[in-house]
Amino acid sequence: MRPGLVALRAAGPAAVLALASAADAAYADDPAAGAGARITATVTPAAATPGGDVDVRVEGCDGAAGTVRSAAFVADAELSGRTGEGGPLHGDTTVKSGLASGTYQVTVVCGGRDHHDAGHVQVSPTAPPSPHAPVRAGGGGAAPLAAEAPSVAEQGPGTRHTVIGLVLAAVAAVAVALRSTRRRRGPGTD
Protein backbone atom coordinates (compact mmCIF):
# COMPACT_ATOMS: atom_id res chain seq x y z
CA MET A 1 0.00 0.00 0.00
CA ARG A 2 1.30 3.47 -0.85
CA PRO A 3 2.52 5.55 2.07
CA GLY A 4 0.39 8.54 1.00
CA LEU A 5 -2.73 6.40 1.05
CA VAL A 6 -1.79 5.03 4.49
CA ALA A 7 -1.34 8.59 5.78
CA LEU A 8 -4.71 9.65 4.40
CA ARG A 9 -6.44 6.63 5.89
CA ALA A 10 -4.86 7.34 9.29
CA ALA A 11 -5.68 11.06 9.23
CA GLY A 12 -9.29 10.56 8.08
CA PRO A 13 -10.58 9.02 11.33
CA ALA A 14 -8.70 11.66 13.34
CA ALA A 15 -10.45 14.42 11.40
CA VAL A 16 -13.84 12.73 11.84
CA LEU A 17 -13.28 12.40 15.60
CA ALA A 18 -12.20 16.05 15.85
CA LEU A 19 -15.30 17.22 13.99
CA ALA A 20 -17.60 14.96 16.03
CA SER A 21 -16.23 16.22 19.36
CA ALA A 22 -16.52 19.81 18.09
CA ALA A 23 -20.16 19.21 17.18
CA ASP A 24 -20.79 17.82 20.69
CA ALA A 25 -19.16 20.91 22.21
CA ALA A 26 -21.26 23.18 20.00
CA TYR A 27 -24.44 21.40 21.10
CA ALA A 28 -23.48 21.64 24.77
CA ASP A 29 -22.97 25.41 24.59
CA ASP A 30 -26.01 26.11 22.39
CA PRO A 31 -28.72 27.89 24.41
CA ALA A 32 -31.33 26.23 22.18
CA ALA A 33 -30.02 22.87 23.38
CA GLY A 34 -31.53 23.53 26.82
CA ALA A 35 -29.22 21.55 29.09
CA GLY A 36 -26.05 23.38 28.02
CA ALA A 37 -27.46 26.89 28.36
CA ARG A 38 -25.56 29.05 30.83
CA ILE A 39 -27.95 30.85 33.16
CA THR A 40 -26.46 33.77 35.12
CA ALA A 41 -27.98 35.90 37.86
CA THR A 42 -26.65 39.28 38.92
CA VAL A 43 -27.80 40.75 42.24
CA THR A 44 -27.72 44.53 42.76
CA PRO A 45 -26.40 46.01 44.98
CA ALA A 46 -23.31 43.82 44.96
CA ALA A 47 -23.10 44.01 48.77
CA ALA A 48 -26.60 43.83 50.27
CA THR A 49 -27.52 44.59 53.85
CA PRO A 50 -29.80 42.40 55.97
CA GLY A 51 -33.35 43.68 55.51
CA GLY A 52 -32.39 45.54 52.34
CA ASP A 53 -34.06 45.29 48.93
CA VAL A 54 -32.18 43.78 45.99
CA ASP A 55 -32.80 43.64 42.26
CA VAL A 56 -32.00 40.49 40.31
CA ARG A 57 -31.18 40.35 36.59
CA VAL A 58 -31.10 36.92 34.91
CA GLU A 59 -29.55 36.17 31.51
CA GLY A 60 -29.93 32.98 29.49
CA CYS A 61 -33.50 31.84 30.24
CA ASP A 62 -35.57 30.85 27.21
CA GLY A 63 -38.98 31.60 28.71
CA ALA A 64 -40.61 34.91 29.58
CA ALA A 65 -40.80 34.16 33.32
CA GLY A 66 -38.95 32.39 36.09
CA THR A 67 -38.03 32.48 39.76
CA VAL A 68 -34.87 33.24 41.73
CA ARG A 69 -34.34 31.83 45.20
CA SER A 70 -31.62 31.92 47.81
CA ALA A 71 -31.23 31.16 51.50
CA ALA A 72 -30.53 34.89 51.87
CA PHE A 73 -33.94 35.99 50.53
CA VAL A 74 -37.15 36.48 52.50
CA ALA A 75 -39.12 35.22 49.48
CA ASP A 76 -38.42 34.03 45.96
CA ALA A 77 -38.05 36.77 43.34
CA GLU A 78 -40.52 36.37 40.49
CA LEU A 79 -38.86 37.10 37.13
CA SER A 80 -40.46 38.86 34.17
CA GLY A 81 -39.79 41.65 31.70
CA ARG A 82 -38.26 40.10 28.62
CA THR A 83 -37.56 42.98 26.25
CA GLY A 84 -37.02 40.95 23.10
CA GLU A 85 -35.49 37.72 21.88
CA GLY A 86 -32.91 36.62 24.42
CA GLY A 87 -33.43 39.66 26.64
CA PRO A 88 -32.84 39.49 30.39
CA LEU A 89 -35.47 38.82 33.03
CA HIS A 90 -35.78 41.01 36.13
CA GLY A 91 -37.13 40.58 39.65
CA ASP A 92 -36.74 41.97 43.15
CA THR A 93 -36.87 40.67 46.69
CA THR A 94 -35.63 41.46 50.21
CA VAL A 95 -32.66 40.06 52.12
CA LYS A 96 -33.57 38.41 55.45
CA SER A 97 -33.13 40.61 58.53
CA GLY A 98 -30.49 39.49 60.99
CA LEU A 99 -28.70 37.41 58.36
CA ALA A 100 -25.03 36.63 59.02
CA SER A 101 -22.41 38.15 56.73
CA GLY A 102 -21.32 35.97 53.88
CA THR A 103 -21.86 34.89 50.30
CA TYR A 104 -25.11 33.07 49.52
CA GLN A 105 -25.72 31.07 46.34
CA VAL A 106 -28.57 31.99 44.01
CA THR A 107 -30.67 29.40 42.14
CA VAL A 108 -32.67 30.32 39.04
CA VAL A 109 -35.73 28.31 38.03
CA CYS A 110 -36.71 28.73 34.38
CA GLY A 111 -37.57 26.46 31.51
CA GLY A 112 -38.75 23.83 33.98
CA ARG A 113 -35.24 23.36 35.43
CA ASP A 114 -33.32 24.47 38.51
CA HIS A 115 -30.05 26.22 37.62
CA HIS A 116 -28.00 26.00 40.84
CA ASP A 117 -25.12 28.40 41.47
CA ALA A 118 -26.32 30.79 38.76
CA GLY A 119 -24.99 33.64 40.86
CA HIS A 120 -24.48 34.83 44.42
CA VAL A 121 -25.47 37.58 46.80
CA GLN A 122 -22.93 39.08 49.18
CA VAL A 123 -24.49 40.04 52.52
CA SER A 124 -22.75 42.57 54.74
CA PRO A 125 -24.22 44.00 57.96
CA THR A 126 -23.15 47.54 57.07
CA ALA A 127 -24.16 49.39 53.95
CA PRO A 128 -21.48 50.68 51.62
CA PRO A 129 -20.57 54.21 52.70
CA SER A 130 -22.31 57.04 50.91
CA PRO A 131 -20.01 59.57 49.24
CA HIS A 132 -19.59 62.86 51.12
CA ALA A 133 -18.23 64.60 48.03
CA PRO A 134 -18.97 64.42 44.32
CA VAL A 135 -18.17 61.05 42.79
CA ARG A 136 -15.35 61.04 40.25
CA ALA A 137 -16.60 60.66 36.67
CA GLY A 138 -15.65 57.66 34.61
CA GLY A 139 -17.10 54.74 36.47
CA GLY A 140 -20.37 55.79 37.97
CA GLY A 141 -22.48 53.22 39.73
CA ALA A 142 -21.70 50.55 37.13
CA ALA A 143 -17.98 50.34 38.01
CA PRO A 144 -18.43 47.68 40.76
CA LEU A 145 -20.62 45.62 38.43
CA ALA A 146 -18.11 45.85 35.60
CA ALA A 147 -15.33 44.81 37.97
CA GLU A 148 -17.21 41.61 38.85
CA ALA A 149 -18.11 40.63 35.30
CA PRO A 150 -15.65 38.13 33.81
CA SER A 151 -13.66 39.54 30.92
CA VAL A 152 -13.52 37.82 27.55
CA ALA A 153 -10.02 36.59 28.41
CA GLU A 154 -11.32 34.90 31.59
CA GLN A 155 -14.20 33.23 29.76
CA GLY A 156 -11.91 31.46 27.30
CA PRO A 157 -12.63 30.49 23.71
CA GLY A 158 -16.20 29.96 22.60
CA THR A 159 -17.66 27.04 20.70
CA ARG A 160 -16.93 28.60 17.33
CA HIS A 161 -13.24 28.99 18.22
CA THR A 162 -13.05 25.42 19.48
CA VAL A 163 -14.56 24.03 16.27
CA ILE A 164 -12.23 26.09 14.09
CA GLY A 165 -9.21 24.98 16.12
CA LEU A 166 -10.13 21.30 15.88
CA VAL A 167 -10.71 21.51 12.12
CA LEU A 168 -7.40 23.31 11.60
CA ALA A 169 -5.61 20.69 13.71
CA ALA A 170 -7.10 17.88 11.59
CA VAL A 171 -6.08 19.63 8.35
CA ALA A 172 -2.56 20.18 9.69
CA ALA A 173 -2.28 16.49 10.63
CA VAL A 174 -3.24 15.45 7.09
CA ALA A 175 -0.76 17.94 5.57
CA VAL A 176 2.10 16.69 7.78
CA ALA A 177 1.27 13.07 6.95
CA LEU A 178 1.25 13.75 3.21
CA ARG A 179 4.48 15.74 3.34
CA SER A 180 6.29 13.05 5.31
CA THR A 181 5.23 10.35 2.84
CA ARG A 182 6.50 12.45 -0.08
CA ARG A 183 9.87 12.90 1.64
CA ARG A 184 10.18 9.14 2.27
CA ARG A 185 9.54 8.30 -1.35
CA GLY A 186 12.25 10.69 -2.51
CA PRO A 187 12.54 12.47 -5.86
CA GLY A 188 11.69 10.53 -8.99
CA THR A 189 9.80 7.69 -7.27
CA ASP A 190 6.08 7.29 -7.56
PDB file of C-alpha atoms in Angstrom:
ATOM      1  CA  MET A   1       0.000   0.000   0.000  1.00  0.00           C
ATOM      2  CA  ARG A   2       1.300   3.468  -0.853  1.00  0.00           C
ATOM      3  CA  PRO A   3       2.525   5.553   2.069  1.00  0.00           C
ATOM      4  CA  GLY A   4       0.393   8.540   1.004  1.00  0.00           C
ATOM      5  CA  LEU A   5      -2.734   6.396   1.055  1.00  0.00           C
ATOM      6  CA  VAL A   6      -1.790   5.033   4.488  1.00  0.00           C
ATOM      7  CA  ALA A   7      -1.339   8.585   5.780  1.00  0.00           C
ATOM      8  CA  LEU A   8      -4.711   9.653   4.398  1.00  0.00           C
ATOM      9  CA  ARG A   9      -6.437   6.633   5.892  1.00  0.00           C
ATOM     10  CA  ALA A  10      -4.859   7.342   9.286  1.00  0.00           C
ATOM     11  CA  ALA A  11      -5.681  11.063   9.230  1.00  0.00           C
ATOM     12  CA  GLY A  12      -9.286  10.556   8.080  1.00  0.00           C
ATOM     13  CA  PRO A  13     -10.585   9.020  11.328  1.00  0.00           C
ATOM     14  CA  ALA A  14      -8.696  11.663  13.341  1.00  0.00           C
ATOM     15  CA  ALA A  15     -10.451  14.425  11.396  1.00  0.00           C
ATOM     16  CA  VAL A  16     -13.837  12.731  11.844  1.00  0.00           C
ATOM     17  CA  LEU A  17     -13.277  12.398  15.602  1.00  0.00           C
ATOM     18  CA  ALA A  18     -12.202  16.047  15.850  1.00  0.00           C
ATOM     19  CA  LEU A  19     -15.295  17.220  13.994  1.00  0.00           C
ATOM     20  CA  ALA A  20     -17.602  14.959  16.031  1.00  0.00           C
ATOM     21  CA  SER A  21     -16.229  16.221  19.356  1.00  0.00           C
ATOM     22  CA  ALA A  22     -16.519  19.807  18.093  1.00  0.00           C
ATOM     23  CA  ALA A  23     -20.161  19.208  17.182  1.00  0.00           C
ATOM     24  CA  ASP A  24     -20.790  17.823  20.688  1.00  0.00           C
ATOM     25  CA  ALA A  25     -19.158  20.912  22.210  1.00  0.00           C
ATOM     26  CA  ALA A  26     -21.257  23.182  20.002  1.00  0.00           C
ATOM     27  CA  TYR A  27     -24.444  21.397  21.098  1.00  0.00           C
ATOM     28  CA  ALA A  28     -23.482  21.636  24.772  1.00  0.00           C
ATOM     29  CA  ASP A  29     -22.970  25.413  24.595  1.00  0.00           C
ATOM     30  CA  ASP A  30     -26.013  26.105  22.393  1.00  0.00           C
ATOM     31  CA  PRO A  31     -28.722  27.893  24.410  1.00  0.00           C
ATOM     32  CA  ALA A  32     -31.328  26.235  22.182  1.00  0.00           C
ATOM     33  CA  ALA A  33     -30.020  22.873  23.378  1.00  0.00           C
ATOM     34  CA  GLY A  34     -31.527  23.525  26.816  1.00  0.00           C
ATOM     35  CA  ALA A  35     -29.217  21.552  29.088  1.00  0.00           C
ATOM     36  CA  GLY A  36     -26.045  23.384  28.017  1.00  0.00           C
ATOM     37  CA  ALA A  37     -27.460  26.888  28.356  1.00  0.00           C
ATOM     38  CA  ARG A  38     -25.564  29.052  30.832  1.00  0.00           C
ATOM     39  CA  ILE A  39     -27.949  30.855  33.158  1.00  0.00           C
ATOM     40  CA  THR A  40     -26.464  33.767  35.122  1.00  0.00           C
ATOM     41  CA  ALA A  41     -27.983  35.896  37.864  1.00  0.00           C
ATOM     42  CA  THR A  42     -26.649  39.283  38.925  1.00  0.00           C
ATOM     43  CA  VAL A  43     -27.795  40.751  42.239  1.00  0.00           C
ATOM     44  CA  THR A  44     -27.721  44.529  42.761  1.00  0.00           C
ATOM     45  CA  PRO A  45     -26.396  46.012  44.977  1.00  0.00           C
ATOM     46  CA  ALA A  46     -23.313  43.816  44.963  1.00  0.00           C
ATOM     47  CA  ALA A  47     -23.097  44.015  48.772  1.00  0.00           C
ATOM     48  CA  ALA A  48     -26.597  43.834  50.266  1.00  0.00           C
ATOM     49  CA  THR A  49     -27.520  44.589  53.849  1.00  0.00           C
ATOM     50  CA  PRO A  50     -29.797  42.403  55.974  1.00  0.00           C
ATOM     51  CA  GLY A  51     -33.350  43.677  55.508  1.00  0.00           C
ATOM     52  CA  GLY A  52     -32.388  45.537  52.340  1.00  0.00           C
ATOM     53  CA  ASP A  53     -34.061  45.287  48.932  1.00  0.00           C
ATOM     54  CA  VAL A  54     -32.181  43.782  45.993  1.00  0.00           C
ATOM     55  CA  ASP A  55     -32.801  43.643  42.264  1.00  0.00           C
ATOM     56  CA  VAL A  56     -32.004  40.485  40.310  1.00  0.00           C
ATOM     57  CA  ARG A  57     -31.179  40.349  36.594  1.00  0.00           C
ATOM     58  CA  VAL A  58     -31.104  36.921  34.907  1.00  0.00           C
ATOM     59  CA  GLU A  59     -29.547  36.171  31.511  1.00  0.00           C
ATOM     60  CA  GLY A  60     -29.934  32.981  29.485  1.00  0.00           C
ATOM     61  CA  CYS A  61     -33.502  31.844  30.235  1.00  0.00           C
ATOM     62  CA  ASP A  62     -35.569  30.855  27.209  1.00  0.00           C
ATOM     63  CA  GLY A  63     -38.979  31.600  28.709  1.00  0.00           C
ATOM     64  CA  ALA A  64     -40.611  34.912  29.577  1.00  0.00           C
ATOM     65  CA  ALA A  65     -40.796  34.159  33.317  1.00  0.00           C
ATOM     66  CA  GLY A  66     -38.952  32.391  36.086  1.00  0.00           C
ATOM     67  CA  THR A  67     -38.026  32.481  39.755  1.00  0.00           C
ATOM     68  CA  VAL A  68     -34.867  33.238  41.725  1.00  0.00           C
ATOM     69  CA  ARG A  69     -34.343  31.829  45.199  1.00  0.00           C
ATOM     70  CA  SER A  70     -31.623  31.919  47.809  1.00  0.00           C
ATOM     71  CA  ALA A  71     -31.228  31.163  51.496  1.00  0.00           C
ATOM     72  CA  ALA A  72     -30.533  34.894  51.866  1.00  0.00           C
ATOM     73  CA  PHE A  73     -33.939  35.988  50.530  1.00  0.00           C
ATOM     74  CA  VAL A  74     -37.153  36.484  52.504  1.00  0.00           C
ATOM     75  CA  ALA A  75     -39.119  35.223  49.481  1.00  0.00           C
ATOM     76  CA  ASP A  76     -38.419  34.034  45.957  1.00  0.00           C
ATOM     77  CA  ALA A  77     -38.051  36.771  43.341  1.00  0.00           C
ATOM     78  CA  GLU A  78     -40.525  36.370  40.487  1.00  0.00           C
ATOM     79  CA  LEU A  79     -38.857  37.100  37.131  1.00  0.00           C
ATOM     80  CA  SER A  80     -40.456  38.861  34.168  1.00  0.00           C
ATOM     81  CA  GLY A  81     -39.792  41.651  31.705  1.00  0.00           C
ATOM     82  CA  ARG A  82     -38.258  40.103  28.623  1.00  0.00           C
ATOM     83  CA  THR A  83     -37.563  42.983  26.254  1.00  0.00           C
ATOM     84  CA  GLY A  84     -37.022  40.947  23.102  1.00  0.00           C
ATOM     85  CA  GLU A  85     -35.492  37.721  21.882  1.00  0.00           C
ATOM     86  CA  GLY A  86     -32.912  36.615  24.423  1.00  0.00           C
ATOM     87  CA  GLY A  87     -33.426  39.661  26.639  1.00  0.00           C
ATOM     88  CA  PRO A  88     -32.836  39.493  30.390  1.00  0.00           C
ATOM     89  CA  LEU A  89     -35.468  38.821  33.035  1.00  0.00           C
ATOM     90  CA  HIS A  90     -35.783  41.013  36.133  1.00  0.00           C
ATOM     91  CA  GLY A  91     -37.133  40.580  39.645  1.00  0.00           C
ATOM     92  CA  ASP A  92     -36.740  41.975  43.146  1.00  0.00           C
ATOM     93  CA  THR A  93     -36.865  40.675  46.691  1.00  0.00           C
ATOM     94  CA  THR A  94     -35.633  41.458  50.208  1.00  0.00           C
ATOM     95  CA  VAL A  95     -32.661  40.056  52.122  1.00  0.00           C
ATOM     96  CA  LYS A  96     -33.573  38.406  55.448  1.00  0.00           C
ATOM     97  CA  SER A  97     -33.133  40.610  58.529  1.00  0.00           C
ATOM     98  CA  GLY A  98     -30.491  39.486  60.993  1.00  0.00           C
ATOM     99  CA  LEU A  99     -28.705  37.407  58.359  1.00  0.00           C
ATOM    100  CA  ALA A 100     -25.033  36.632  59.018  1.00  0.00           C
ATOM    101  CA  SER A 101     -22.406  38.151  56.735  1.00  0.00           C
ATOM    102  CA  GLY A 102     -21.316  35.972  53.876  1.00  0.00           C
ATOM    103  CA  THR A 103     -21.863  34.885  50.305  1.00  0.00           C
ATOM    104  CA  TYR A 104     -25.106  33.065  49.519  1.00  0.00           C
ATOM    105  CA  GLN A 105     -25.718  31.067  46.344  1.00  0.00           C
ATOM    106  CA  VAL A 106     -28.567  31.993  44.008  1.00  0.00           C
ATOM    107  CA  THR A 107     -30.667  29.397  42.143  1.00  0.00           C
ATOM    108  CA  VAL A 108     -32.670  30.316  39.040  1.00  0.00           C
ATOM    109  CA  VAL A 109     -35.729  28.307  38.026  1.00  0.00           C
ATOM    110  CA  CYS A 110     -36.706  28.728  34.383  1.00  0.00           C
ATOM    111  CA  GLY A 111     -37.567  26.463  31.505  1.00  0.00           C
ATOM    112  CA  GLY A 112     -38.746  23.833  33.976  1.00  0.00           C
ATOM    113  CA  ARG A 113     -35.241  23.362  35.432  1.00  0.00           C
ATOM    114  CA  ASP A 114     -33.318  24.475  38.508  1.00  0.00           C
ATOM    115  CA  HIS A 115     -30.049  26.218  37.619  1.00  0.00           C
ATOM    116  CA  HIS A 116     -28.000  25.999  40.835  1.00  0.00           C
ATOM    117  CA  ASP A 117     -25.115  28.399  41.473  1.00  0.00           C
ATOM    118  CA  ALA A 118     -26.320  30.787  38.758  1.00  0.00           C
ATOM    119  CA  GLY A 119     -24.989  33.644  40.861  1.00  0.00           C
ATOM    120  CA  HIS A 120     -24.478  34.825  44.416  1.00  0.00           C
ATOM    121  CA  VAL A 121     -25.472  37.582  46.796  1.00  0.00           C
ATOM    122  CA  GLN A 122     -22.929  39.078  49.179  1.00  0.00           C
ATOM    123  CA  VAL A 123     -24.486  40.039  52.521  1.00  0.00           C
ATOM    124  CA  SER A 124     -22.746  42.565  54.739  1.00  0.00           C
ATOM    125  CA  PRO A 125     -24.221  44.004  57.964  1.00  0.00           C
ATOM    126  CA  THR A 126     -23.146  47.535  57.067  1.00  0.00           C
ATOM    127  CA  ALA A 127     -24.159  49.386  53.952  1.00  0.00           C
ATOM    128  CA  PRO A 128     -21.480  50.682  51.620  1.00  0.00           C
ATOM    129  CA  PRO A 129     -20.568  54.211  52.699  1.00  0.00           C
ATOM    130  CA  SER A 130     -22.307  57.043  50.907  1.00  0.00           C
ATOM    131  CA  PRO A 131     -20.013  59.567  49.242  1.00  0.00           C
ATOM    132  CA  HIS A 132     -19.589  62.857  51.123  1.00  0.00           C
ATOM    133  CA  ALA A 133     -18.229  64.598  48.027  1.00  0.00           C
ATOM    134  CA  PRO A 134     -18.971  64.416  44.324  1.00  0.00           C
ATOM    135  CA  VAL A 135     -18.173  61.052  42.795  1.00  0.00           C
ATOM    136  CA  ARG A 136     -15.349  61.037  40.248  1.00  0.00           C
ATOM    137  CA  ALA A 137     -16.596  60.662  36.675  1.00  0.00           C
ATOM    138  CA  GLY A 138     -15.654  57.657  34.608  1.00  0.00           C
ATOM    139  CA  GLY A 139     -17.102  54.738  36.472  1.00  0.00           C
ATOM    140  CA  GLY A 140     -20.372  55.793  37.966  1.00  0.00           C
ATOM    141  CA  GLY A 141     -22.478  53.221  39.726  1.00  0.00           C
ATOM    142  CA  ALA A 142     -21.698  50.552  37.135  1.00  0.00           C
ATOM    143  CA  ALA A 143     -17.981  50.335  38.011  1.00  0.00           C
ATOM    144  CA  PRO A 144     -18.427  47.679  40.756  1.00  0.00           C
ATOM    145  CA  LEU A 145     -20.622  45.621  38.432  1.00  0.00           C
ATOM    146  CA  ALA A 146     -18.108  45.849  35.599  1.00  0.00           C
ATOM    147  CA  ALA A 147     -15.331  44.808  37.973  1.00  0.00           C
ATOM    148  CA  GLU A 148     -17.212  41.613  38.854  1.00  0.00           C
ATOM    149  CA  ALA A 149     -18.112  40.632  35.297  1.00  0.00           C
ATOM    150  CA  PRO A 150     -15.652  38.129  33.811  1.00  0.00           C
ATOM    151  CA  SER A 151     -13.657  39.538  30.917  1.00  0.00           C
ATOM    152  CA  VAL A 152     -13.524  37.820  27.547  1.00  0.00           C
ATOM    153  CA  ALA A 153     -10.021  36.585  28.413  1.00  0.00           C
ATOM    154  CA  GLU A 154     -11.320  34.902  31.587  1.00  0.00           C
ATOM    155  CA  GLN A 155     -14.197  33.231  29.758  1.00  0.00           C
ATOM    156  CA  GLY A 156     -11.907  31.457  27.297  1.00  0.00           C
ATOM    157  CA  PRO A 157     -12.631  30.486  23.708  1.00  0.00           C
ATOM    158  CA  GLY A 158     -16.198  29.965  22.603  1.00  0.00           C
ATOM    159  CA  THR A 159     -17.657  27.044  20.697  1.00  0.00           C
ATOM    160  CA  ARG A 160     -16.929  28.597  17.326  1.00  0.00           C
ATOM    161  CA  HIS A 161     -13.237  28.993  18.221  1.00  0.00           C
ATOM    162  CA  THR A 162     -13.051  25.415  19.481  1.00  0.00           C
ATOM    163  CA  VAL A 163     -14.559  24.025  16.267  1.00  0.00           C
ATOM    164  CA  ILE A 164     -12.227  26.093  14.086  1.00  0.00           C
ATOM    165  CA  GLY A 165      -9.209  24.976  16.122  1.00  0.00           C
ATOM    166  CA  LEU A 166     -10.128  21.295  15.877  1.00  0.00           C
ATOM    167  CA  VAL A 167     -10.708  21.507  12.121  1.00  0.00           C
ATOM    168  CA  LEU A 168      -7.399  23.311  11.600  1.00  0.00           C
ATOM    169  CA  ALA A 169      -5.606  20.693  13.706  1.00  0.00           C
ATOM    170  CA  ALA A 170      -7.096  17.883  11.591  1.00  0.00           C
ATOM    171  CA  VAL A 171      -6.079  19.633   8.347  1.00  0.00           C
ATOM    172  CA  ALA A 172      -2.562  20.175   9.694  1.00  0.00           C
ATOM    173  CA  ALA A 173      -2.279  16.487  10.626  1.00  0.00           C
ATOM    174  CA  VAL A 174      -3.237  15.454   7.092  1.00  0.00           C
ATOM    175  CA  ALA A 175      -0.756  17.937   5.573  1.00  0.00           C
ATOM    176  CA  VAL A 176       2.096  16.685   7.776  1.00  0.00           C
ATOM    177  CA  ALA A 177       1.274  13.072   6.954  1.00  0.00           C
ATOM    178  CA  LEU A 178       1.251  13.745   3.213  1.00  0.00           C
ATOM    179  CA  ARG A 179       4.477  15.740   3.344  1.00  0.00           C
ATOM    180  CA  SER A 180       6.290  13.050   5.314  1.00  0.00           C
ATOM    181  CA  THR A 181       5.234  10.345   2.836  1.00  0.00           C
ATOM    182  CA  ARG A 182       6.495  12.453  -0.084  1.00  0.00           C
ATOM    183  CA  ARG A 183       9.866  12.900   1.638  1.00  0.00           C
ATOM    184  CA  ARG A 184      10.179   9.141   2.268  1.00  0.00           C
ATOM    185  CA  ARG A 185       9.545   8.301  -1.353  1.00  0.00           C
ATOM    186  CA  GLY A 186      12.255  10.694  -2.510  1.00  0.00           C
ATOM    187  CA  PRO A 187      12.541  12.469  -5.855  1.00  0.00           C
ATOM    188  CA  GLY A 188      11.688  10.534  -8.987  1.00  0.00           C
ATOM    189  CA  THR A 189       9.803   7.687  -7.265  1.00  0.00           C
ATOM    190  CA  ASP A 190       6.077   7.290  -7.563  1.00  0.00           C
TER     191      ASP A 190
END
